[in-house]
Amino acid sequence: VFDLRETLREFDDVRPPEALRRRILRDAASVLGAAPQAGANTGWPGLARPLAWAVGGLAAALVLGLLVIAAHTRDAHAPQPPARQTNQSHVVSANGVRLTVPRGWSAVRPASDAPVTDPRTLLVVGTAEVHAQASQCQIGGKYHVPAEGAVVVVVGWLSSSAGGGPVTAGRAALRHLTSVHKPSFECYAGRGAVAQVRLGGRDYQVNVMVGDRASQQRIAQALAVARSFDLASSGSGKADPHTVIDVTGAIGGIHTSATRLSVERTLGSGATISTVTRHPKTGSYTLQRVAYPASRLVVLYFASPNHLARVFGVFTRSPRYHTADGLRVGSTLGQARSEPGIRCSQQETWIACQGGLGYQHPLTSFIVKGGHVVRVFVAAAAD
Amino acid sequence: VSWRRWAIPDVEAIDALYTSIGGEVWRAMVAASGGRAEVADEATAEAFKRLCQSWDSVREPRPWLYRTAYRLVVEELRRARRELAADATEPADPPDKGVLSVEVIHLLRQLPADQRLVVFLFYYADLPLAEIASLTGSTAVAARIRLHRARKRLRAMIEEASRV
């Protein structure tokens, strides 16, 4: 039974394609728009039927009109799916940061930051013909952006703060890069988008600028490039706390017993996978499993009528997360056995290498199958 | 999702509903179809489309979507089997998008579709039998029997494999 549960955990990483949502919404618009239902439940049951039909018809026409307007508005502002990571995608890195860019994009020589000394431009990537140009402006104006092109500029602060207000730790803010607006930059009249993130204790700003005639595909591409921002593995040499597995009870900085509010401040909002409510004699409680796709984490929350939802477990199948010694998904059993504070034991059909063992301590477990770590989780001590 | 909030159906309502439960319905259909993502895509999309068409008569969208999508999965699997029987040159399993590992697909395909769905809802989604019964349009007793048969079949499979 436990093996079956463990085997089916693979579904945590299985998500419907974005194309399915688009298809469903297109079908909905087609069905609901083409055939507004005469005599539908309009929410006014007290009205006489002919009047209700008339009101219903008017309301349906109004809804249809709003749908048409909404459809146009949504086209311009709706979150775009990330650019497909094809084999042609490649990573461009410089100064300890990196971006993943599609074919046709390349690194651009950064414009001089002078006279500004902090922040500094770390990495610039763009489509063909993007190039630096002389300007006194900070970001906008420093790059020539062709009408159908786009550029992404990453700047980083040497000082501890970006100075523009508090910056949330982690990459969650990048997820908000889903649309472009204007004006976004001084000296640049075109559309753009900006996100500020704190990684490894430093503040970064990721800036997107697109040309006046950039297609929706180009805009989606530029935003996906910006969202791919991360620290280069060869960066400062200091581990990013948001990718660390702490065997005393945390993955990626998410600790057991943290509140859902604090988790979602770091990871952004998640998608609920399942909700289960149990009613034992000792009092009812709810377990909710929530996926955070951008972070490749699944968090299990425990809530009861008298307690806020708190982290009961954190799960990942991503090799992004690792211990201080580099143990991660994909590591060998030998590496797991040599990890300090970890003990491995044979289970039914897998090996559990566990740390944090002790009364009322959170448990960290590396599940080993076929000689390699396939999953890592931390779980709170259950009384 | 507060379903009754939308007396008049619109795309926003469907979008909110899909965001809320679309993923779980799709995932369950992937399991019910034995890991065939294309079948799950079709069934989920068609179930939502039919929901739009039957908006007024649907009281509880979640079980309705599960049941409708599941019926579509079963119909599609039957159709595929009929085609396979008619044309022996076809491969035994239609190509799929490979969203699951071979191990999980192999495990799921040891079971008939109804047992796959019950196993998934019980062991993965952690749902109680009463809720599984509601989502699959059966009774809790029938769900329990399906689960029992699935366990028996899987146990036999594991024992067989260990003998080999």
Coordinates of C-alpha atoms in Angstrom, one line a residue:
Chain A
V1 CA 0.0 0.0 0.0
F2 CA 2.7 2.4 0.9
D3 CA 4.6 1.5 -2.2
L4 CA 1.5 2.3 -4.3
R5 CA 1.2 5.7 -2.7
E6 CA 4.8 6.3 -3.2
T7 CA 4.7 5.2 -6.9
L8 CA 1.6 7.4 -7.6
R9 CA 3.4 10.5 -6.1
E10 CA 4.8 10.8 -9.6
F11 CA 1.5 12.5 -10.5
D12 CA 2.7 15.5 -8.4
D13 CA 4.8 16.5 -11.4
V14 CA 2.1 15.8 -14.0
R15 CA 0.2 18.9 -15.1
P16 CA -2.3 19.5 -17.9
P17 CA -0.8 21.4 -20.9
E18 CA -1.5 25.1 -21.2
A19 CA -3.1 24.3 -24.6
L20 CA -5.9 22.5 -22.8
R21 CA -6.9 25.6 -20.9
R22 CA -6.9 27.6 -24.1
R23 CA -9.0 25.0 -25.9
I24 CA -11.5 24.8 -23.0
L25 CA -11.8 28.6 -22.9
R26 CA -12.2 28.8 -26.7
D27 CA -14.9 26.1 -26.6
A28 CA -16.6 27.9 -23.7
A29 CA -16.6 31.2 -25.7
S30 CA -17.9 29.4 -28.7
V31 CA -20.7 27.5 -26.9
L32 CA -21.8 30.3 -24.6
G33 CA -21.4 33.0 -27.2
A34 CA -23.1 31.2 -30.1
A35 CA -26.0 29.9 -28.1
P36 CA -27.0 32.1 -25.2
Q37 CA -29.5 30.0 -23.4
A38 CA -33.1 31.4 -23.7
G39 CA -34.9 31.0 -20.4
A40 CA -31.6 30.3 -18.7
N41 CA -31.4 30.7 -14.9
T42 CA -30.8 34.4 -14.8
G43 CA -31.0 34.6 -11.1
W44 CA -34.3 36.4 -11.0
P45 CA -36.7 33.6 -10.2
G46 CA -39.4 35.9 -9.0
L47 CA -40.0 37.5 -12.4
A48 CA -42.8 36.5 -14.6
R49 CA -41.5 34.1 -17.3
P50 CA -41.9 36.4 -20.4
L51 CA -40.3 39.3 -18.5
A52 CA -37.5 37.0 -17.2
W53 CA -36.9 35.9 -20.8
A54 CA -36.7 39.5 -22.0
V55 CA -34.3 40.4 -19.1
G56 CA -32.4 37.2 -19.7
G57 CA -32.1 37.9 -23.4
L58 CA -30.8 41.5 -22.7
A59 CA -28.4 40.2 -20.1
A60 CA -27.2 37.5 -22.4
A61 CA -26.6 40.1 -25.1
L62 CA -24.7 42.2 -22.6
V63 CA -22.6 39.3 -21.5
L64 CA -21.9 38.4 -25.1
G65 CA -20.8 42.0 -25.8
L66 CA -18.6 42.0 -22.6
L67 CA -17.2 38.6 -23.7
V68 CA -16.1 40.1 -27.0
I69 CA -14.6 43.1 -25.3
A70 CA -13.0 40.8 -22.7
A71 CA -11.6 38.5 -25.4
H72 CA -9.8 41.4 -27.0
T73 CA -8.6 42.8 -23.7
R74 CA -7.4 39.3 -22.6
D75 CA -5.5 38.9 -25.8
A76 CA -3.5 41.9 -24.9
H77 CA -3.0 41.3 -21.2
A78 CA -3.6 37.7 -20.4
P79 CA -0.6 35.7 -19.1
Q80 CA 1.2 34.1 -21.9
P81 CA 2.5 30.6 -21.8
P82 CA 6.2 30.4 -21.4
A83 CA 8.2 30.1 -24.6
R84 CA 8.7 26.4 -25.3
Q85 CA 12.1 25.3 -24.1
T86 CA 13.2 23.6 -27.3
N87 CA 16.6 22.1 -28.0
Q88 CA 17.5 25.4 -29.6
S89 CA 17.2 27.2 -26.2
H90 CA 20.5 28.0 -24.6
V91 CA 21.8 29.6 -21.4
V92 CA 23.6 32.9 -21.5
S93 CA 25.4 33.9 -18.3
A94 CA 27.6 36.6 -17.1
N95 CA 28.6 38.2 -13.8
G96 CA 27.0 35.3 -11.8
V97 CA 23.6 35.5 -13.4
R98 CA 22.0 33.7 -16.3
L99 CA 19.0 33.7 -18.7
T100 CA 17.7 31.0 -20.9
V101 CA 17.1 32.3 -24.4
P102 CA 15.5 30.8 -27.5
R103 CA 17.0 30.6 -31.0
G104 CA 17.5 34.1 -32.5
W105 CA 18.4 35.7 -29.2
S106 CA 21.9 36.4 -28.1
A107 CA 24.0 38.3 -25.5
V108 CA 24.3 42.0 -26.1
R109 CA 27.2 44.1 -25.0
P110 CA 26.0 46.1 -22.1
A111 CA 25.9 49.9 -22.3
S112 CA 28.2 51.7 -19.9
D113 CA 26.7 52.3 -16.4
A114 CA 28.6 55.5 -15.8
P115 CA 28.1 57.6 -13.9
V116 CA 25.9 55.1 -11.9
T117 CA 28.0 52.8 -9.8
D118 CA 25.2 50.8 -8.1
P119 CA 23.3 49.0 -9.6
R120 CA 25.5 47.6 -12.3
T121 CA 24.3 46.0 -15.5
L122 CA 25.1 42.3 -15.3
L123 CA 23.6 40.7 -18.4
V124 CA 21.8 41.9 -21.5
V125 CA 20.2 39.6 -24.1
G126 CA 18.2 40.6 -27.1
T127 CA 16.9 39.8 -30.6
A128 CA 18.8 40.6 -33.7
E129 CA 19.9 44.3 -34.1
V130 CA 19.5 45.1 -30.4
H131 CA 22.6 47.2 -29.4
A132 CA 23.7 49.6 -26.8
Q133 CA 23.6 53.3 -27.4
A134 CA 24.7 56.4 -25.6
S135 CA 22.2 57.7 -23.1
Q136 CA 22.1 59.3 -19.7
C137 CA 19.1 57.2 -18.7
Q138 CA 19.3 54.2 -16.3
I139 CA 17.7 51.4 -18.4
G140 CA 15.4 52.7 -21.1
G141 CA 17.1 54.6 -23.9
K142 CA 20.4 52.7 -23.4
Y143 CA 19.5 50.1 -26.0
H144 CA 18.2 50.3 -29.5
V145 CA 15.2 48.0 -29.7
P146 CA 14.0 47.2 -33.3
A147 CA 10.2 47.6 -33.9
E148 CA 9.7 43.8 -33.9
G149 CA 12.5 43.0 -31.4
A150 CA 12.9 42.8 -27.7
V151 CA 15.6 43.0 -25.1
V152 CA 16.0 41.8 -21.5
V153 CA 18.4 43.7 -19.2
V154 CA 19.5 42.4 -15.7
V155 CA 20.9 44.8 -13.2
G156 CA 22.2 43.9 -9.7
W157 CA 22.9 45.9 -6.6
L158 CA 26.2 45.7 -4.8
S159 CA 24.7 47.2 -1.7
S160 CA 22.3 45.2 0.4
S161 CA 19.2 46.9 -0.8
A162 CA 17.7 47.9 -4.1
G163 CA 16.5 51.1 -2.5
G164 CA 13.1 50.7 -4.1
G165 CA 11.3 49.3 -1.1
P166 CA 11.3 45.7 0.2
V167 CA 12.1 43.0 -2.2
T168 CA 10.7 39.5 -1.7
A169 CA 13.4 36.8 -1.5
G170 CA 13.2 34.1 -4.1
R171 CA 12.2 34.0 -7.8
A172 CA 8.5 34.3 -7.1
A173 CA 8.3 37.9 -8.4
L174 CA 9.4 36.7 -11.8
R175 CA 6.1 34.8 -12.2
H176 CA 4.4 38.2 -12.4
L177 CA 6.2 38.9 -15.7
T178 CA 3.2 37.9 -17.8
S179 CA 2.4 41.1 -19.7
V180 CA 4.0 44.3 -20.9
H181 CA 2.7 47.8 -20.4
K182 CA 3.7 51.3 -21.3
P183 CA 5.3 53.5 -20.1
S184 CA 7.5 51.2 -18.1
F185 CA 10.9 53.0 -18.4
E186 CA 12.2 56.5 -18.3
C187 CA 13.5 57.4 -21.8
Y188 CA 11.7 54.5 -23.5
A189 CA 8.2 55.1 -24.9
G190 CA 7.5 51.4 -25.8
R191 CA 6.1 48.6 -23.8
G192 CA 8.0 46.9 -21.0
A193 CA 7.9 45.0 -17.7
V194 CA 10.0 44.9 -14.6
A195 CA 10.5 42.5 -11.7
Q196 CA 12.8 42.8 -8.6
V197 CA 14.0 39.7 -6.9
R198 CA 16.4 38.9 -4.1
L199 CA 18.6 35.8 -4.6
G200 CA 21.6 34.8 -2.5
G201 CA 21.2 38.0 -0.4
R202 CA 21.5 40.3 -3.4
D203 CA 18.8 42.4 -5.1
Y204 CA 18.4 42.1 -8.9
Q205 CA 16.1 43.8 -11.4
V206 CA 15.0 42.1 -14.5
N207 CA 13.8 44.5 -17.2
V208 CA 12.0 43.7 -20.4
M209 CA 11.5 46.1 -23.3
V210 CA 9.7 45.2 -26.6
G211 CA 9.5 47.0 -29.9
D212 CA 6.3 48.8 -31.0
R213 CA 5.4 46.1 -33.6
A214 CA 6.5 43.1 -31.6
S215 CA 4.2 40.2 -32.1
Q216 CA 2.4 38.4 -29.2
Q217 CA 4.8 35.5 -29.7
R218 CA 7.8 37.8 -29.4
I219 CA 6.4 39.4 -26.3
A220 CA 5.8 35.9 -24.8
Q221 CA 9.3 35.0 -25.7
A222 CA 10.8 38.0 -24.0
L223 CA 8.8 37.5 -20.9
A224 CA 9.8 33.8 -20.7
V225 CA 13.4 34.9 -21.1
A226 CA 13.0 37.3 -18.2
R227 CA 11.2 34.7 -16.0
S228 CA 14.2 32.3 -16.6
F229 CA 16.5 34.6 -14.7
D230 CA 18.5 32.8 -12.1
L231 CA 21.9 32.8 -10.5
A232 CA 24.5 31.1 -12.6
S233 CA 25.8 28.0 -10.9
S234 CA 29.4 29.4 -11.1
G235 CA 28.3 32.6 -9.4
S236 CA 29.6 33.8 -6.1
G237 CA 30.3 30.3 -4.8
K238 CA 27.9 30.9 -2.0
A239 CA 24.9 28.6 -2.0
D240 CA 21.6 30.2 -2.8
P241 CA 19.4 29.7 0.4
H242 CA 16.4 29.1 -1.9
T243 CA 17.8 26.0 -3.4
V244 CA 19.2 24.4 -0.2
I245 CA 17.9 21.3 1.5
D246 CA 18.4 21.7 5.2
V247 CA 18.3 18.2 6.7
T248 CA 17.0 19.7 9.9
G249 CA 13.7 20.4 8.2
A250 CA 13.5 22.7 5.2
I251 CA 13.7 22.7 1.4
G252 CA 14.3 25.9 -0.5
G253 CA 13.9 27.9 2.7
I254 CA 10.4 26.4 3.3
H255 CA 10.3 25.1 6.8
T256 CA 7.9 22.7 8.4
S257 CA 5.3 24.6 10.5
A258 CA 5.7 27.8 8.5
T259 CA 2.3 29.4 7.7
R260 CA 0.9 29.1 4.2
L261 CA 0.9 32.9 4.1
S262 CA 4.6 33.1 4.6
V263 CA 5.2 30.3 2.1
E264 CA 3.2 32.0 -0.6
R265 CA 5.0 35.3 0.1
T266 CA 8.1 33.4 -1.1
L267 CA 6.8 31.0 -3.7
G268 CA 3.7 32.8 -5.0
S269 CA 0.3 31.2 -5.0
G270 CA 0.1 27.5 -5.7
A271 CA -2.3 25.1 -7.3
T272 CA -4.2 22.8 -5.1
I273 CA -3.7 19.1 -5.9
S274 CA -5.9 17.6 -3.3
T275 CA -7.8 18.4 -0.1
V276 CA -8.7 15.8 2.4
T277 CA -10.7 16.4 5.6
R278 CA -10.6 13.8 8.3
H279 CA -12.8 13.6 11.4
P280 CA -11.1 11.5 14.0
K281 CA -12.3 11.5 17.6
T282 CA -9.5 13.8 18.6
G283 CA -10.8 16.6 16.3
S284 CA -11.1 17.2 12.6
Y285 CA -8.3 18.4 10.4
T286 CA -7.6 19.1 6.8
L287 CA -4.6 18.2 4.7
Q288 CA -4.1 20.1 1.5
R289 CA -1.5 19.3 -1.1
V290 CA -0.5 22.4 -3.1
A291 CA 1.9 22.5 -6.0
Y292 CA 4.2 25.4 -6.8
P293 CA 5.3 24.6 -10.3
A294 CA 7.8 27.5 -10.7
S295 CA 9.7 26.2 -7.7
R296 CA 9.1 22.5 -8.4
L297 CA 7.9 22.1 -4.8
V298 CA 4.7 20.4 -3.5
V299 CA 3.7 21.5 0.0
L300 CA 1.4 19.6 2.3
Y301 CA -0.5 21.9 4.7
F302 CA -2.2 20.9 7.9
A303 CA -5.1 23.0 9.2
S304 CA -7.7 22.5 11.9
P305 CA -10.7 24.6 12.9
N306 CA -8.5 26.3 15.5
H307 CA -5.3 26.6 13.6
L308 CA -4.1 28.3 10.5
A309 CA -2.8 26.2 7.6
R310 CA 0.9 25.3 8.3
V311 CA 3.4 23.4 6.4
F312 CA 3.4 19.7 7.4
G313 CA 5.6 18.5 4.6
V314 CA 7.6 19.8 1.6
F315 CA 8.3 17.5 -1.4
T316 CA 10.4 17.9 -4.5
R317 CA 11.6 15.8 -7.5
S318 CA 13.8 18.6 -8.8
P319 CA 17.6 18.4 -8.8
R320 CA 17.6 22.2 -8.2
Y321 CA 17.5 21.6 -4.5
H322 CA 20.6 20.2 -2.7
T323 CA 22.2 19.8 0.7
A324 CA 25.3 21.8 1.6
D325 CA 27.3 18.7 0.4
G326 CA 25.5 18.6 -2.9
L327 CA 23.1 15.7 -2.2
R328 CA 20.1 16.1 -4.5
V329 CA 17.7 14.3 -6.8
G330 CA 19.8 12.3 -9.2
S331 CA 22.6 11.7 -6.6
T332 CA 23.7 8.1 -6.1
L333 CA 23.0 5.9 -3.1
G334 CA 26.7 6.1 -2.2
Q335 CA 26.5 9.9 -2.1
A336 CA 23.5 9.7 0.1
R337 CA 25.2 7.2 2.5
S338 CA 28.2 9.5 2.9
E339 CA 26.0 12.6 3.7
P340 CA 26.6 13.7 7.3
G341 CA 23.5 13.1 9.5
I342 CA 21.8 10.8 7.1
R343 CA 21.1 7.1 7.7
C344 CA 19.8 4.8 4.9
S345 CA 17.5 1.8 5.4
Q346 CA 15.9 -0.6 3.0
Q347 CA 12.1 -0.2 2.8
E348 CA 9.8 -2.4 0.7
T349 CA 11.0 -1.6 -2.8
W350 CA 13.1 1.5 -2.1
I351 CA 15.7 2.9 0.2
A352 CA 15.0 5.7 2.5
C353 CA 18.0 7.9 3.5
Q354 CA 16.8 10.0 6.4
G355 CA 18.1 12.8 8.4
G356 CA 16.8 14.8 11.3
L357 CA 15.9 11.6 13.1
G358 CA 14.9 12.3 16.7
Y359 CA 11.9 12.8 18.9
Q360 CA 9.8 15.7 17.6
H361 CA 12.3 16.6 15.0
P362 CA 11.2 17.1 11.4
L363 CA 12.3 14.3 9.2
T364 CA 14.1 14.7 5.9
S365 CA 14.0 11.8 3.6
F366 CA 15.8 11.0 0.3
I367 CA 14.0 8.3 -1.5
V368 CA 16.4 6.1 -3.5
K369 CA 15.2 3.9 -6.3
G370 CA 17.3 2.2 -8.9
G371 CA 20.4 3.5 -7.2
H372 CA 19.6 7.2 -7.4
V373 CA 17.7 9.7 -5.3
V374 CA 14.3 10.2 -7.0
R375 CA 12.5 12.4 -4.4
V376 CA 13.2 14.4 -1.3
F377 CA 10.8 15.5 1.4
V378 CA 10.8 17.0 4.8
A379 CA 7.9 16.3 7.1
A380 CA 7.0 17.7 10.5
A381 CA 7.0 15.4 13.5
A382 CA 3.5 14.0 14.0
D383 CA 2.4 13.7 17.6
Chain B
V1 CA -15.0 28.2 -6.4
S2 CA -18.5 29.5 -5.6
W3 CA -20.3 27.8 -8.4
R4 CA -23.7 29.5 -7.9
R5 CA -22.0 32.9 -8.2
W6 CA -22.5 32.8 -11.9
A7 CA -26.2 32.7 -12.6
I8 CA -25.4 33.4 -16.3
P9 CA -22.5 31.3 -17.6
D10 CA -19.5 33.1 -19.0
V11 CA -16.0 32.4 -20.0
E12 CA -14.6 33.8 -16.7
A13 CA -16.7 31.3 -14.8
I14 CA -15.4 28.4 -16.8
D15 CA -11.8 29.8 -16.5
A16 CA -12.2 30.0 -12.7
L17 CA -13.7 26.5 -12.6
Y18 CA -10.9 25.1 -14.7
T19 CA -8.3 26.8 -12.6
S20 CA -9.9 25.3 -9.5
I21 CA -10.5 21.7 -10.5
G22 CA -9.4 21.3 -14.1
G23 CA -6.0 19.9 -13.1
E24 CA -7.4 17.3 -10.7
V25 CA -10.0 16.1 -13.3
W26 CA -7.3 15.9 -16.0
R27 CA -4.9 14.0 -13.7
A28 CA -7.6 11.5 -12.8
M29 CA -8.3 11.0 -16.4
V30 CA -4.6 10.4 -17.2
A31 CA -4.7 7.7 -14.5
A32 CA -8.0 6.2 -15.7
S33 CA -6.7 6.0 -19.3
G34 CA -3.6 4.3 -18.1
G35 CA -1.3 7.2 -18.7
R36 CA -2.6 8.3 -22.1
A37 CA -2.4 12.0 -21.9
E38 CA -4.0 12.6 -25.3
V39 CA -7.1 10.7 -24.2
A40 CA -7.2 12.7 -20.9
D41 CA -6.9 16.0 -22.9
E42 CA -9.8 15.1 -25.2
A43 CA -12.0 13.8 -22.4
T44 CA -11.4 16.8 -20.1
A45 CA -11.9 19.4 -22.9
E46 CA -15.1 17.6 -24.1
A47 CA -16.4 17.4 -20.5
F48 CA -16.0 21.1 -20.0
K49 CA -17.6 21.8 -23.3
R50 CA -20.6 19.7 -22.4
L51 CA -20.7 21.4 -19.1
C52 CA -21.1 24.8 -20.9
Q53 CA -23.9 23.2 -23.0
S54 CA -25.7 21.8 -19.9
W55 CA -25.0 24.6 -17.5
D56 CA -28.5 24.9 -16.2
S57 CA -29.0 21.3 -15.4
V58 CA -25.7 20.7 -13.6
R59 CA -26.0 21.1 -9.8
E60 CA -22.5 20.0 -8.8
P61 CA -19.9 20.5 -11.5
R62 CA -17.0 18.6 -9.9
P63 CA -18.6 15.1 -9.8
W64 CA -20.4 15.9 -13.1
L65 CA -17.1 16.7 -14.8
Y66 CA -15.4 13.6 -13.3
R67 CA -18.2 11.3 -14.4
T68 CA -18.6 12.8 -17.9
A69 CA -14.8 12.8 -18.5
Y70 CA -14.5 9.3 -17.2
R71 CA -17.3 8.0 -19.6
L72 CA -15.5 9.7 -22.5
V73 CA -12.2 8.0 -21.5
V74 CA -13.9 4.6 -21.4
E75 CA -15.6 5.2 -24.8
E76 CA -12.3 6.3 -26.3
L77 CA -10.5 3.2 -24.9
R78 CA -13.2 1.0 -26.3
R79 CA -13.1 2.7 -29.7
A80 CA -9.3 2.3 -29.8
R81 CA -9.6 -1.4 -28.9
R82 CA -12.2 -1.9 -31.7
E83 CA -9.9 -0.3 -34.2
L84 CA -7.0 -2.4 -32.9
A85 CA -9.0 -5.5 -33.4
A86 CA -10.0 -4.4 -36.9
D87 CA -6.4 -3.7 -37.9
A88 CA -3.9 -6.1 -36.5
T89 CA -1.0 -4.0 -38.0
E90 CA -1.5 -1.2 -35.4
P91 CA 0.8 -1.1 -32.4
A92 CA -0.6 -2.5 -29.2
D93 CA -0.6 0.8 -27.4
P94 CA -1.2 4.1 -29.2
P95 CA 1.7 6.5 -28.8
D96 CA 1.2 8.9 -25.9
K97 CA 2.9 12.0 -24.6
G98 CA 4.8 10.1 -22.0
V99 CA 3.8 12.2 -19.0
L100 CA 4.3 9.2 -16.7
S101 CA 7.2 6.8 -16.3
V102 CA 7.0 3.4 -17.8
E103 CA 6.8 1.9 -14.3
V104 CA 3.6 3.8 -13.4
I105 CA 2.1 3.2 -16.8
H106 CA 2.8 -0.5 -16.5
L107 CA 1.2 -0.5 -13.0
L108 CA -1.9 1.3 -14.2
R109 CA -2.4 -0.8 -17.2
Q110 CA -2.6 -4.0 -15.1
L111 CA -6.0 -2.7 -14.1
P112 CA -9.3 -2.0 -15.9
A113 CA -10.2 1.7 -16.2
D114 CA -12.7 1.7 -13.3
Q115 CA -10.2 0.2 -10.9
R116 CA -7.4 2.6 -12.1
L117 CA -9.6 5.6 -11.3
V118 CA -10.6 4.3 -7.9
V119 CA -6.9 3.4 -7.0
F120 CA -5.8 6.9 -8.1
L121 CA -8.5 8.7 -6.1
F122 CA -7.9 6.6 -3.0
Y123 CA -4.1 6.3 -3.0
Y124 CA -3.1 9.5 -4.7
A125 CA -5.9 12.0 -4.0
D126 CA -6.5 10.5 -0.5
L127 CA -10.2 10.7 -1.0
P128 CA -12.6 8.8 1.3
L129 CA -14.7 6.1 -0.4
A130 CA -17.9 8.1 -0.1
E131 CA -16.4 10.9 -2.1
I132 CA -14.9 8.5 -4.6
A133 CA -18.3 7.0 -5.1
S134 CA -19.8 10.4 -5.7
L135 CA -17.1 11.3 -8.3
T136 CA -17.4 8.0 -10.1
G137 CA -21.1 7.7 -10.0
S138 CA -21.2 4.6 -8.0
T139 CA -21.8 3.6 -4.3
A140 CA -19.2 3.5 -1.6
V141 CA -19.6 -0.3 -1.5
A142 CA -18.9 -0.6 -5.2
A143 CA -15.9 1.6 -4.8
R144 CA -14.6 -0.5 -2.0
I145 CA -15.1 -3.7 -4.1
R146 CA -13.2 -2.1 -7.0
L147 CA -10.4 -1.1 -4.7
H148 CA -10.2 -4.6 -3.2
R149 CA -10.1 -6.2 -6.6
A150 CA -7.4 -3.7 -7.7
R151 CA -5.3 -4.5 -4.7
K152 CA -5.7 -8.2 -5.3
R153 CA -4.7 -7.9 -8.9
L154 CA -1.7 -5.8 -8.1
R155 CA -0.6 -8.2 -5.3
A156 CA -0.8 -11.1 -7.7
M157 CA 1.2 -9.1 -10.3
I158 CA 3.9 -8.3 -7.7
E159 CA 4.0 -12.0 -6.6
E160 CA 4.2 -13.1 -10.2
A161 CA 7.1 -10.7 -10.8
S162 CA 9.0 -11.8 -7.7
R163 CA 8.7 -15.5 -8.8
V164 CA 10.1 -14.6 -12.2

